[in-house]
């Protein structure tokens, strides 16, 4: 990793879930996450509602198979965490399904613990 890139940590099944998405969507998300690692924000990255600020962002991409999202946080100085990658299946407008929001919230709490451990120099988790 180059020194100008932030540490990237994939939480839960987020990397496996990303790899299950269509190739072009994966490439797009990888490109946008690379921007974030370098301290920039890709045009497709938007602040995710429901998390009280700009610390949690989502990248949205559409293809013939549907709408896909990658959610990550830049809230912590120690690392950037990818919280969730998924295909949006909600039939109710643009709202993120409740189950996906619960996954994101749980992984954000875990990211906070990991960031604290990194800050304290602990690597046992």
Short mmCIF file of C-alpha atoms in Angstrom, two decimals:
data_model
loop_
_atom_site.label_atom_id
_atom_site.label_comp_id
_atom_site.label_asym_id
_atom_site.label_seq_id
_atom_site.Cartn_x
_atom_site.Cartn_y
_atom_site.Cartn_z
CA UNK A 1 0.00 0.00 0.00
CA UNK A 2 1.33 3.43 -0.87
CA UNK A 3 1.67 5.96 1.95
CA UNK A 4 -0.94 8.25 0.34
CA UNK A 5 -3.64 5.58 0.70
CA UNK A 6 -5.73 5.04 3.78
CA UNK A 7 -5.91 1.53 5.24
CA UNK A 8 -8.99 -0.28 3.85
CA UNK A 9 -10.74 -2.89 6.00
CA UNK A 10 -13.64 -5.02 4.75
CA UNK A 11 -16.14 -5.94 7.47
CA UNK A 12 -18.33 -9.03 7.64
CA UNK A 13 -19.14 -10.47 4.25
CA UNK A 14 -18.72 -7.15 2.41
CA UNK A 15 -15.80 -8.27 0.22
CA UNK A 16 -17.40 -11.62 -0.61
CA UNK A 17 -20.65 -9.81 -1.39
CA UNK A 18 -18.82 -7.36 -3.64
CA UNK A 19 -17.21 -10.23 -5.54
CA UNK A 20 -20.67 -11.72 -6.21
CA UNK A 21 -21.85 -8.55 -8.00
CA UNK A 22 -21.69 -8.12 -11.78
CA UNK A 23 -18.17 -7.42 -13.10
CA UNK A 24 -18.85 -3.87 -14.27
CA UNK A 25 -20.46 -2.95 -10.95
CA UNK A 26 -17.46 -4.42 -9.07
CA UNK A 27 -15.06 -2.39 -11.20
CA UNK A 28 -17.07 0.78 -10.66
CA UNK A 29 -17.19 0.28 -6.88
CA UNK A 30 -13.47 -0.52 -6.80
CA UNK A 31 -12.71 2.70 -8.66
CA UNK A 32 -14.90 4.78 -6.32
CA UNK A 33 -13.39 3.13 -3.21
CA UNK A 34 -9.92 3.88 -4.57
CA UNK A 35 -10.90 7.57 -4.68
CA UNK A 36 -11.96 7.36 -1.03
CA UNK A 37 -8.72 5.66 0.00
CA UNK A 38 -6.83 8.59 -1.49
CA UNK A 39 -8.91 11.10 0.45
CA UNK A 40 -11.21 12.11 -2.41
CA UNK A 41 -14.90 11.48 -2.98
CA UNK A 42 -16.11 10.00 -6.25
CA UNK A 43 -19.11 11.76 -7.83
CA UNK A 44 -21.20 8.62 -7.22
CA UNK A 45 -20.51 8.64 -3.46
CA UNK A 46 -23.22 10.31 -1.41
CA UNK A 47 -23.74 10.77 2.31
CA UNK A 48 -26.02 8.02 3.57
CA UNK A 49 -29.05 9.26 5.49
CA UNK A 50 -29.69 8.00 8.99
CA UNK A 51 -26.16 8.20 10.35
CA UNK A 52 -25.98 11.80 11.52
CA UNK A 53 -23.36 13.32 9.26
CA UNK A 54 -20.90 12.73 6.48
CA UNK A 55 -19.10 9.77 8.08
CA UNK A 56 -21.05 7.03 6.26
CA UNK A 57 -21.23 7.14 2.48
CA UNK A 58 -22.83 5.01 -0.19
CA UNK A 59 -21.94 4.43 -3.80
CA UNK A 60 -24.92 3.60 -6.02
CA UNK A 61 -24.63 1.94 -9.42
CA UNK A 62 -27.33 0.65 -11.74
CA UNK A 63 -27.09 -1.95 -14.46
CA UNK A 64 -29.57 -4.12 -16.34
CA UNK A 65 -29.82 -6.43 -13.31
CA UNK A 66 -30.83 -3.74 -10.84
CA UNK A 67 -29.42 -1.24 -8.37
CA UNK A 68 -26.34 -1.98 -6.30
CA UNK A 69 -24.82 -0.21 -3.32
CA UNK A 70 -21.51 -0.20 -1.51
CA UNK A 71 -21.50 1.47 1.90
CA UNK A 72 -18.32 2.60 3.64
CA UNK A 73 -17.19 4.90 6.41
CA UNK A 74 -14.42 7.47 6.53
CA UNK A 75 -15.38 8.40 10.09
CA UNK A 76 -12.17 7.06 11.65
CA UNK A 77 -8.62 8.30 11.13
CA UNK A 78 -7.18 4.81 11.60
CA UNK A 79 -8.81 3.19 8.56
CA UNK A 80 -11.58 3.28 6.02
CA UNK A 81 -14.11 0.49 6.54
CA UNK A 82 -16.33 -1.08 3.86
CA UNK A 83 -19.50 -1.89 5.77
CA UNK A 84 -21.80 -3.53 3.23
CA UNK A 85 -22.17 -4.33 -0.49
CA UNK A 86 -25.57 -5.42 -1.77
CA UNK A 87 -28.21 -5.35 -4.46
CA UNK A 88 -31.10 -3.12 -3.46
CA UNK A 89 -34.28 -5.16 -3.59
CA UNK A 90 -36.74 -2.80 -1.87
CA UNK A 91 -39.89 -2.13 -3.81
CA UNK A 92 -40.59 1.00 -1.76
CA UNK A 93 -38.88 3.87 -3.56
CA UNK A 94 -35.27 4.76 -2.86
CA UNK A 95 -35.24 3.80 0.84
CA UNK A 96 -32.61 1.29 1.93
CA UNK A 97 -34.28 -1.90 3.20
CA UNK A 98 -34.44 -2.24 7.00
CA UNK A 99 -32.37 -5.45 7.01
CA UNK A 100 -29.54 -3.74 5.14
CA UNK A 101 -29.67 -0.73 7.49
CA UNK A 102 -29.36 -3.09 10.47
CA UNK A 103 -26.28 -4.73 8.93
CA UNK A 104 -24.72 -1.32 8.28
CA UNK A 105 -25.39 -0.12 11.85
CA UNK A 106 -23.96 -3.30 13.41
CA UNK A 107 -20.83 -3.18 11.26
CA UNK A 108 -20.37 0.53 11.99
CA UNK A 109 -20.34 -0.28 15.72
CA UNK A 110 -17.75 -3.01 15.08
CA UNK A 111 -15.69 -0.56 12.98
CA UNK A 112 -15.65 1.79 15.94
CA UNK A 113 -14.20 -0.98 18.14
CA UNK A 114 -11.60 -1.90 15.53
CA UNK A 115 -10.59 1.74 15.06
CA UNK A 116 -10.13 2.07 18.83
CA UNK A 117 -7.95 -1.05 18.86
CA UNK A 118 -5.87 0.33 15.99
CA UNK A 119 -5.55 3.64 17.82
CA UNK A 120 -4.44 1.83 20.98
CA UNK A 121 -1.99 -0.34 19.06
CA UNK A 122 -3.92 -3.57 19.65
CA UNK A 123 -4.01 -6.13 16.86
CA UNK A 124 -5.62 -9.10 18.60
CA UNK A 125 -9.11 -8.80 17.06
#
